[in-house]
mmCIF file of C-alpha atoms in Angstrom:
data_model
loop_
_atom_site.group_PDB
_atom_site.id
_atom_site.type_symbol
_atom_site.label_atom_id
_atom_site.label_comp_id
_atom_site.label_asym_id
_atom_site.label_seq_id
_atom_site.Cartn_x
_atom_site.Cartn_y
_atom_site.Cartn_z
ATOM 1 C CA MET A 193 114.990 62.688 132.101
ATOM 2 C CA TRP A 194 117.701 61.338 129.578
ATOM 3 C CA SER A 195 120.389 58.802 130.017
ATOM 4 C CA CYS A 196 124.328 59.360 130.724
ATOM 5 C CA MET A 197 124.696 55.531 130.595
ATOM 6 C CA VAL A 198 127.265 55.592 128.326
ATOM 7 C CA TYR A 199 129.637 57.381 130.563
ATOM 8 C CA ASN A 200 129.176 54.935 133.509
ATOM 9 C CA GLU A 201 132.658 53.724 132.966
ATOM 10 C CA THR A 202 134.104 57.106 133.657
ATOM 11 C CA LEU A 203 131.846 58.346 136.417
ATOM 12 C CA ASP A 204 134.292 61.093 137.125
ATOM 13 C CA SER A 205 134.821 62.459 133.745
ATOM 14 C CA VAL A 206 134.137 66.200 132.479
ATOM 15 C CA ASP A 207 132.087 64.841 129.731
ATOM 16 C CA TYR A 208 129.851 62.665 132.056
ATOM 17 C CA HIS A 209 129.597 65.587 134.514
ATOM 18 C CA LEU A 210 128.380 67.889 131.621
ATOM 19 C CA CYS A 211 126.029 65.178 130.521
ATOM 20 C CA GLN A 212 124.506 65.094 133.814
ATOM 21 C CA ASP A 213 124.211 68.889 133.796
ATOM 22 C CA PHE A 214 122.283 68.906 130.142
ATOM 23 C CA GLY A 215 120.202 66.215 131.370
ATOM 24 C CA PHE A 216 119.087 68.404 134.290
ATOM 25 C CA ILE A 217 118.449 71.392 132.282
ATOM 26 C CA ILE A 218 116.306 69.287 130.102
ATOM 27 C CA SER A 219 114.302 67.357 132.561
ATOM 28 C CA VAL A 220 113.383 70.594 134.617
ATOM 29 C CA LEU A 221 112.545 72.664 131.358
ATOM 30 C CA SER A 222 110.488 69.754 130.064
ATOM 31 C CA LEU A 223 108.425 69.348 133.224
ATOM 32 C CA ILE A 224 107.753 72.944 133.091
ATOM 33 C CA TYR A 225 106.137 72.963 129.493
ATOM 34 C CA LEU A 226 104.223 69.627 130.387
ATOM 35 C CA ILE A 227 102.921 71.525 133.437
ATOM 36 C CA ILE A 228 102.248 75.302 132.099
ATOM 37 C CA CYS A 229 102.641 75.618 128.700
ATOM 38 C CA PHE A 230 100.958 72.536 127.855
ATOM 39 C CA PRO A 231 97.648 73.006 129.256
ATOM 40 C CA LEU A 232 97.908 77.222 128.254
ATOM 41 C CA GLY A 233 98.573 76.053 124.706
ATOM 42 C CA LEU A 234 95.602 73.672 124.618
ATOM 43 C CA TYR A 235 93.305 76.338 126.023
ATOM 44 C CA TYR A 236 94.592 79.515 123.997
ATOM 45 C CA ASN A 237 94.418 77.568 120.912
ATOM 46 C CA THR A 238 91.202 75.957 121.237
ATOM 47 C CA LEU A 239 89.744 79.360 122.696
ATOM 48 C CA LEU A 240 91.410 81.361 119.282
ATOM 49 C CA VAL A 241 89.800 78.131 116.783
ATOM 50 C CA VAL A 242 86.324 77.933 118.623
ATOM 51 C CA VAL A 243 85.912 81.857 118.961
ATOM 52 C CA ASN A 244 86.548 82.662 115.634
ATOM 53 C CA LEU A 245 84.771 79.974 113.954
ATOM 54 C CA SER A 246 81.120 80.536 116.038
ATOM 55 C CA ASN A 247 81.459 83.953 114.636
ATOM 56 C CA LYS A 248 82.325 83.186 111.017
ATOM 57 C CA VAL A 249 80.227 86.241 109.879
ATOM 58 C CA THR A 250 82.735 88.576 111.570
ATOM 59 C CA MET A 251 85.859 86.800 110.422
ATOM 60 C CA THR A 252 88.494 88.879 108.522
ATOM 61 C CA MET A 253 91.321 87.971 106.404
ATOM 62 C CA PRO A 254 93.903 87.862 109.475
ATOM 63 C CA ASP A 255 91.683 85.802 111.612
ATOM 64 C CA VAL A 256 91.357 83.084 108.831
ATOM 65 C CA TYR A 257 94.957 82.620 108.870
ATOM 66 C CA PHE A 258 95.286 82.377 112.783
ATOM 67 C CA VAL A 259 92.565 79.898 112.798
ATOM 68 C CA ASN A 260 94.622 77.751 110.652
ATOM 69 C CA ILE A 261 97.926 78.642 113.002
ATOM 70 C CA GLY A 262 95.747 77.724 115.891
ATOM 71 C CA ILE A 263 94.627 74.423 114.282
ATOM 72 C CA ALA A 264 98.602 73.684 113.857
ATOM 73 C CA GLY A 265 99.430 74.713 117.411
ATOM 74 C CA LEU A 266 96.566 72.098 118.636
ATOM 75 C CA MET A 267 98.411 69.446 116.483
ATOM 76 C CA LEU A 268 101.794 70.469 118.187
ATOM 77 C CA ASN A 269 100.086 70.381 121.527
ATOM 78 C CA LEU A 270 99.098 66.984 120.863
ATOM 79 C CA ILE A 271 102.449 65.746 119.794
ATOM 80 C CA ALA A 272 104.675 67.234 122.682
ATOM 81 C CA PRO A 273 103.452 65.406 125.284
ATOM 82 C CA VAL A 274 104.536 62.128 123.452
ATOM 83 C CA GLU A 275 107.805 63.669 122.281
ATOM 84 C CA LEU A 276 108.632 64.708 125.868
ATOM 85 C CA LEU A 277 108.060 60.872 126.844
ATOM 86 C CA GLY A 278 110.050 59.501 124.172
ATOM 87 C CA PRO A 279 113.729 58.606 123.825
ATOM 88 C CA SER A 280 115.164 62.039 123.278
ATOM 89 C CA PHE A 281 113.706 63.327 126.722
ATOM 90 C CA THR A 282 113.426 60.190 128.834
ATOM 91 C CA GLN A 283 115.499 57.367 130.370
ATOM 92 C CA TRP A 284 112.535 54.948 129.887
ATOM 93 C CA PRO A 285 110.786 56.123 126.863
ATOM 94 C CA LEU A 286 107.273 55.119 126.410
ATOM 95 C CA TRP A 287 108.387 54.490 122.701
ATOM 96 C CA GLU A 288 111.053 53.594 120.684
ATOM 97 C CA TYR A 289 112.242 55.094 117.283
ATOM 98 C CA ASN A 290 111.756 52.250 115.138
ATOM 99 C CA ASN A 291 108.184 52.566 116.511
ATOM 100 C CA GLU A 292 105.366 53.358 114.102
ATOM 101 C CA ILE A 293 104.757 56.079 116.747
ATOM 102 C CA TYR A 294 108.315 57.947 115.497
ATOM 103 C CA ILE A 295 106.973 58.182 112.130
ATOM 104 C CA THR A 296 103.457 59.146 112.738
ATOM 105 C CA LEU A 297 104.881 61.964 115.024
ATOM 106 C CA LEU A 298 107.442 63.193 112.012
ATOM 107 C CA ILE A 299 104.262 63.389 109.950
ATOM 108 C CA LEU A 300 102.086 65.548 112.118
ATOM 109 C CA PHE A 301 104.871 67.930 113.263
ATOM 110 C CA ASN A 302 106.330 68.493 109.591
ATOM 111 C CA ILE A 303 102.696 69.163 108.878
ATOM 112 C CA SER A 304 102.146 71.553 111.693
ATOM 113 C CA ALA A 305 105.550 73.432 111.204
ATOM 114 C CA LEU A 306 104.727 73.881 107.094
ATOM 115 C CA VAL A 307 101.136 75.137 108.162
ATOM 116 C CA ILE A 308 102.151 77.612 110.926
ATOM 117 C CA MET A 309 105.248 78.834 108.737
ATOM 118 C CA TYR A 310 103.205 79.320 105.303
ATOM 119 C CA SER A 311 100.133 80.754 106.997
ATOM 120 C CA THR A 312 102.560 83.499 108.653
ATOM 121 C CA THR A 313 104.036 84.173 105.469
ATOM 122 C CA LEU A 314 100.969 84.387 103.127
ATOM 123 C CA LEU A 315 99.406 86.410 106.030
ATOM 124 C CA SER A 316 102.333 88.742 105.405
ATOM 125 C CA LEU A 317 101.750 89.036 101.988
ATOM 126 C CA ASP A 318 98.095 89.424 102.040
ATOM 127 C CA TYR A 319 98.495 92.139 104.684
ATOM 128 C CA TYR A 320 100.549 94.274 102.095
ATOM 129 C CA ILE A 321 98.242 93.584 99.386
ATOM 130 C CA GLU A 322 95.295 94.761 101.396
ATOM 131 C CA ARG A 323 97.160 97.888 102.447
ATOM 132 C CA ALA A 324 98.675 98.898 99.417
ATOM 133 C CA LEU A 325 95.662 98.158 97.016
ATOM 134 C CA PRO A 326 92.439 98.609 99.002
ATOM 135 C CA ARG A 327 89.109 97.866 97.653
ATOM 136 C CA THR A 328 90.423 95.062 95.326
ATOM 137 C CA TYR A 329 89.509 92.169 97.661
ATOM 138 C CA MET A 330 92.246 90.055 96.360
ATOM 139 C CA SER A 331 92.686 89.488 100.103
ATOM 140 C CA SER A 332 89.127 88.611 100.847
ATOM 141 C CA VAL A 333 88.128 86.083 103.581
ATOM 142 C CA TYR A 334 86.744 83.778 100.818
ATOM 143 C CA ASN A 335 90.193 83.944 98.784
ATOM 144 C CA THR A 336 92.098 83.153 101.748
ATOM 145 C CA LYS A 337 90.073 80.436 102.842
ATOM 146 C CA HIS A 338 90.813 78.743 99.617
ATOM 147 C CA VAL A 339 94.457 79.250 99.806
ATOM 148 C CA CYS A 340 94.642 77.904 103.368
ATOM 149 C CA GLY A 341 92.885 74.498 101.964
ATOM 150 C CA PHE A 342 95.894 74.658 99.479
ATOM 151 C CA ILE A 343 98.248 74.861 102.519
ATOM 152 C CA TRP A 344 97.059 72.111 104.167
ATOM 153 C CA GLY A 345 97.314 70.067 101.075
ATOM 154 C CA GLY A 346 100.894 70.924 100.161
ATOM 155 C CA ALA A 347 102.005 70.452 103.717
ATOM 156 C CA VAL A 348 100.621 67.026 103.930
ATOM 157 C CA LEU A 349 102.057 65.974 100.294
ATOM 158 C CA THR A 350 105.342 67.521 101.307
ATOM 159 C CA SER A 351 105.528 66.045 104.574
ATOM 160 C CA PHE A 352 104.938 62.441 102.993
ATOM 161 C CA SER A 353 107.402 63.006 99.962
ATOM 162 C CA SER A 354 110.266 64.296 102.451
ATOM 163 C CA LEU A 355 109.170 61.276 105.105
ATOM 164 C CA LEU A 356 110.057 58.487 102.238
ATOM 165 C CA PHE A 357 113.463 58.847 103.537
ATOM 166 C CA TYR A 358 112.600 58.472 106.943
ATOM 167 C CA VAL A 359 110.283 55.551 106.463
ATOM 168 C CA CYS A 360 113.131 53.850 104.144
ATOM 169 C CA ASN A 361 115.565 54.585 106.986
ATOM 170 C CA HIS A 362 114.116 52.586 109.502
ATOM 171 C CA ILE A 363 113.097 49.336 107.411
ATOM 172 C CA SER A 364 114.897 46.314 105.930
ATOM 173 C CA THR A 365 117.488 47.109 103.649
ATOM 174 C CA LYS A 366 116.599 44.286 101.210
ATOM 175 C CA ILE A 367 113.815 46.668 99.346
ATOM 176 C CA ILE A 368 115.864 47.850 96.185
ATOM 177 C CA GLU A 369 113.500 50.873 96.266
ATOM 178 C CA CYS A 370 114.586 52.016 99.808
ATOM 179 C CA SER A 371 118.441 50.895 99.663
ATOM 180 C CA LYS A 372 118.648 53.789 97.462
ATOM 181 C CA MET A 373 116.813 56.133 99.508
ATOM 182 C CA GLN A 374 118.496 55.746 103.176
ATOM 183 C CA ASN A 375 119.663 58.925 103.614
ATOM 184 C CA LYS A 376 118.026 60.777 106.577
ATOM 185 C CA GLU A 377 120.030 64.389 105.516
ATOM 186 C CA ALA A 378 117.951 64.163 102.337
ATOM 187 C CA ALA A 379 114.786 64.744 104.072
ATOM 188 C CA ASP A 380 116.124 67.352 106.423
ATOM 189 C CA THR A 381 117.277 69.131 103.260
ATOM 190 C CA ILE A 382 113.776 69.374 101.874
ATOM 191 C CA MET A 383 112.165 70.605 105.417
ATOM 192 C CA LEU A 384 115.046 73.129 106.058
ATOM 193 C CA PHE A 385 114.517 74.526 102.067
ATOM 194 C CA ILE A 386 110.961 74.016 101.988
ATOM 195 C CA GLY A 387 109.677 74.600 105.583
ATOM 196 C CA TYR A 388 111.903 77.355 106.337
ATOM 197 C CA ILE A 389 114.332 79.021 103.882
ATOM 198 C CA VAL A 390 111.558 79.714 101.421
ATOM 199 C CA PRO A 391 108.701 81.141 103.800
ATOM 200 C CA VAL A 392 111.441 83.386 106.129
ATOM 201 C CA MET A 393 112.514 84.922 102.483
ATOM 202 C CA ALA A 394 109.026 85.765 101.589
ATOM 203 C CA VAL A 395 108.174 86.894 104.753
ATOM 204 C CA PHE A 396 111.161 89.317 105.145
ATOM 205 C CA TYR A 397 110.447 90.712 101.618
ATOM 206 C CA ALA A 398 106.514 91.079 102.821
ATOM 207 C CA LEU A 399 107.757 93.320 105.700
ATOM 208 C CA ILE A 400 109.960 95.502 103.430
ATOM 209 C CA LEU A 401 106.799 96.266 101.285
ATOM 210 C CA ILE A 402 104.595 96.817 104.441
ATOM 211 C CA LEU A 403 107.524 99.066 105.904
ATOM 212 C CA ARG A 404 107.299 100.943 102.705
ATOM 213 C CA ILE A 405 103.851 101.838 103.017
ATOM 214 C CA ARG A 406 103.237 105.617 104.314
ATOM 215 C CA LYS A 407 102.063 105.896 107.759
ATOM 216 C CA GLU A 408 99.869 108.726 107.289
ATOM 217 C CA SER A 409 96.089 108.457 107.474
ATOM 218 C CA THR A 410 93.996 108.632 104.322
ATOM 219 C CA PRO A 411 90.456 108.794 103.558
ATOM 220 C CA LEU A 412 90.606 104.797 102.657
ATOM 221 C CA ASP A 413 91.655 104.304 106.364
ATOM 222 C CA LEU A 414 87.956 105.361 107.447
ATOM 223 C CA ASP A 415 86.209 102.930 105.450
ATOM 224 C CA THR A 416 84.597 100.023 107.783
ATOM 225 C CA ALA A 417 85.643 97.238 105.281
ATOM 226 C CA ARG A 418 89.395 98.041 106.058
ATOM 227 C CA LEU A 419 91.563 95.981 108.649
ATOM 228 C CA ASP A 420 91.850 97.408 111.893
ATOM 229 C CA PRO A 421 95.044 99.366 112.331
ATOM 230 C CA SER A 422 96.393 97.419 115.165
ATOM 231 C CA ILE A 423 96.467 94.011 113.234
ATOM 232 C CA HIS A 424 99.854 95.823 111.885
ATOM 233 C CA SER A 425 101.280 95.323 115.625
ATOM 234 C CA LEU A 426 99.663 91.779 115.979
ATOM 235 C CA LEU A 427 101.393 90.837 112.480
ATOM 236 C CA LEU A 428 104.775 91.898 113.461
ATOM 237 C CA ALA A 429 104.690 90.345 116.819
ATOM 238 C CA SER A 430 103.384 87.157 115.548
ATOM 239 C CA VAL A 431 106.237 86.846 112.688
ATOM 240 C CA CYS A 432 109.002 87.732 115.474
ATOM 241 C CA ILE A 433 107.666 84.912 117.509
ATOM 242 C CA GLN A 434 107.324 82.429 114.875
ATOM 243 C CA ILE A 435 110.769 83.092 113.508
ATOM 244 C CA LEU A 436 112.933 83.389 117.000
ATOM 245 C CA LEU A 437 111.045 80.097 117.929
ATOM 246 C CA TRP A 438 111.469 77.925 115.111
ATOM 247 C CA THR A 439 114.900 78.978 113.868
ATOM 248 C CA PRO A 440 116.958 77.067 116.492
ATOM 249 C CA TYR A 441 115.153 74.074 115.462
ATOM 250 C CA TYR A 442 116.070 74.675 111.691
ATOM 251 C CA ILE A 443 119.706 75.625 112.650
ATOM 252 C CA ILE A 444 120.021 72.513 114.066
ATOM 253 C CA LEU A 445 118.473 70.705 110.906
ATOM 254 C CA PHE A 446 121.171 72.564 109.219
ATOM 255 C CA VAL A 447 123.914 71.317 111.269
ATOM 256 C CA HIS A 448 122.531 67.758 110.878
ATOM 257 C CA THR A 449 122.423 67.933 107.301
ATOM 258 C CA MET A 450 126.175 69.533 107.218
ATOM 259 C CA LEU A 451 127.773 66.573 108.956
ATOM 260 C CA ILE A 452 129.628 63.988 106.872
ATOM 261 C CA PRO A 453 127.787 60.754 107.585
ATOM 262 C CA GLY A 454 129.679 58.503 109.616
ATOM 263 C CA ARG A 455 132.331 60.704 110.887
ATOM 264 C CA GLU A 456 133.356 60.405 114.601
ATOM 265 C CA SER A 457 132.648 63.224 116.606
ATOM 266 C CA SER A 458 133.947 63.480 120.658
ATOM 267 C CA ARG A 459 131.423 62.547 123.061
ATOM 268 C CA GLN A 460 131.689 66.349 124.425
ATOM 269 C CA SER A 461 130.248 67.503 121.004
ATOM 270 C CA SER A 462 127.688 64.534 120.240
ATOM 271 C CA THR A 463 126.330 65.738 123.962
ATOM 272 C CA THR A 464 126.314 69.352 123.440
ATOM 273 C CA HIS A 465 124.202 68.585 120.027
ATOM 274 C CA TYR A 466 121.960 66.543 121.435
ATOM 275 C CA PHE A 467 121.044 69.118 124.256
ATOM 276 C CA LEU A 468 120.727 71.866 121.821
ATOM 277 C CA ARG A 469 118.456 69.587 119.574
ATOM 278 C CA CYS A 470 116.105 68.811 122.412
ATOM 279 C CA MET A 471 116.369 72.785 123.399
ATOM 280 C CA SER A 472 115.351 73.726 119.926
ATOM 281 C CA VAL A 473 112.227 71.063 119.779
ATOM 282 C CA LEU A 474 111.287 72.615 122.995
ATOM 283 C CA LEU A 475 111.227 76.136 121.630
ATOM 284 C CA ALA A 476 109.360 75.220 118.501
ATOM 285 C CA PHE A 477 106.691 73.306 120.635
ATOM 286 C CA SER A 478 106.377 76.733 122.423
ATOM 287 C CA SER A 479 105.135 78.465 119.500
ATOM 288 C CA SER A 480 101.946 76.541 120.168
ATOM 289 C CA PHE A 481 101.110 78.663 123.069
ATOM 290 C CA ALA A 482 102.733 81.974 121.855
ATOM 291 C CA VAL A 483 101.248 83.029 119.099
ATOM 292 C CA PRO A 484 97.765 82.099 120.345
ATOM 293 C CA LEU A 485 98.453 84.190 123.681
ATOM 294 C CA VAL A 486 99.596 87.159 121.610
ATOM 295 C CA TYR A 487 96.530 86.876 119.229
ATOM 296 C CA LYS A 488 94.117 87.238 122.452
ATOM 297 C CA GLN A 489 95.888 90.061 123.904
ATOM 298 C CA MET A 490 96.433 92.182 120.631
ATOM 299 C CA ASN A 491 93.380 91.808 118.772
ATOM 300 C CA LYS A 492 90.685 94.024 119.904
ATOM 301 C CA ASN A 493 87.903 92.442 118.661
ATOM 302 C CA PHE A 494 88.851 89.164 119.831
ATOM 303 C CA SER A 495 87.549 89.823 123.259
ATOM 304 C CA GLN A 496 84.167 91.075 122.199
ATOM 305 C CA LYS A 497 83.514 87.846 119.965
ATOM 306 C CA LEU A 498 84.389 85.976 123.457
ATOM 307 C CA LYS A 499 81.536 87.910 125.467
ATOM 308 C CA GLU A 500 79.246 87.417 122.382
ATOM 309 C CA LEU A 501 79.993 83.357 122.779
ATOM 310 C CA LEU A 502 79.484 83.397 126.582
ATOM 311 C CA LYS A 503 76.019 85.401 125.974
ATOM 312 C CA GLN A 504 75.087 82.768 123.445
ATOM 313 C CA LEU A 505 75.853 79.848 125.474
ATOM 314 C CA ILE A 506 73.957 81.313 128.513
ATOM 315 C CA CYS A 507 71.304 82.137 126.473
ATOM 316 C CA ARG A 508 70.728 78.499 125.268
ATOM 317 C CA GLU A 509 70.096 77.265 128.818
ATOM 318 C CA GLN A 510 67.974 80.209 129.895
ATOM 319 C CA ALA A 511 65.832 82.819 127.563
ATOM 320 C CA CYS A 512 67.769 86.378 127.395
ATOM 321 C CA PRO A 513 66.280 89.688 128.299
ATOM 322 C CA LEU A 514 66.307 90.637 124.803
ATOM 323 C CA GLU A 515 64.507 87.364 123.817
ATOM 324 C CA GLN A 516 61.881 87.610 126.542
ATOM 325 C CA SER A 517 61.080 91.587 125.465
ATOM 326 C CA LEU A 518 60.790 90.231 121.809
ATOM 327 C CA GLU A 519 58.432 87.598 122.634
ATOM 328 C CA GLN A 520 56.162 89.989 124.938
ATOM 329 C CA GLN A 521 56.251 92.861 121.863
ATOM 330 C CA ALA A 522 55.044 90.054 119.840
ATOM 331 C CA ILE A 523 52.031 88.858 122.223
ATOM 332 C CA THR A 524 51.051 92.311 122.709
#
């Protein structure tokens, strides 16, 4: 799905065969993602968001964060097919880098990445507060909804500020303001620091605090208002998945920022770097279906919420037995 036309003059060279092998691997993995992972991501993210929003009364603090992660995952799902059919992955792309689609995809991708990472970070910190300081309601659902609003607002502002460098990198150099900002490495550095280094440090700090809490049960654990202990396993699994799937993307971003602009590199190293970049993007997109899948499997209350939602949908079409009995009692 990608082009090795640059090696046509040396069809028997090692670089050409390396490019062909890398291209075949990327093609297979891209097709697997579009056929399997893409529909699964749409299904599980939509299920996560719809089920929780239809049962707002029973939502807990972690549910609010996972709903925001699900919405960001849906954005990644919508971006993935367009990205995989673009110039990075296909020999005959549907759009080019100078197209407005490229800038739009960067905006949406960066917003989704920031929302996912910071929702995971604040979920870790709020979970520690809930475990260490019960009955304080500092990590209540009401407060969490407002925090998530700030997450989306901050993600939008940060993405647009960093993407000024991308925009100026693709328009005419005659504009004085943009002629001083044509540095893509600066935009990558902003995303690397704000989108990965800061949240990862905060996540590790929160996990250290959580692990220091005693595991012995206390009378407070019997309080029905407290979080389900299974959330601890769900939190650890979600954090590990997010970090594992997003770290390769930010490592490639870091390598790109460290490269000296204008320095010539061998074809083999450039091909390898290009291949690793495509693989890291695929792994980042994979987080959009991995986390909601884990949430569905590990959250004990989710299945019950799903059953209640299905009952409500069925009851809209036909009267439920409970409603019929209540109507008969009212008549008698």
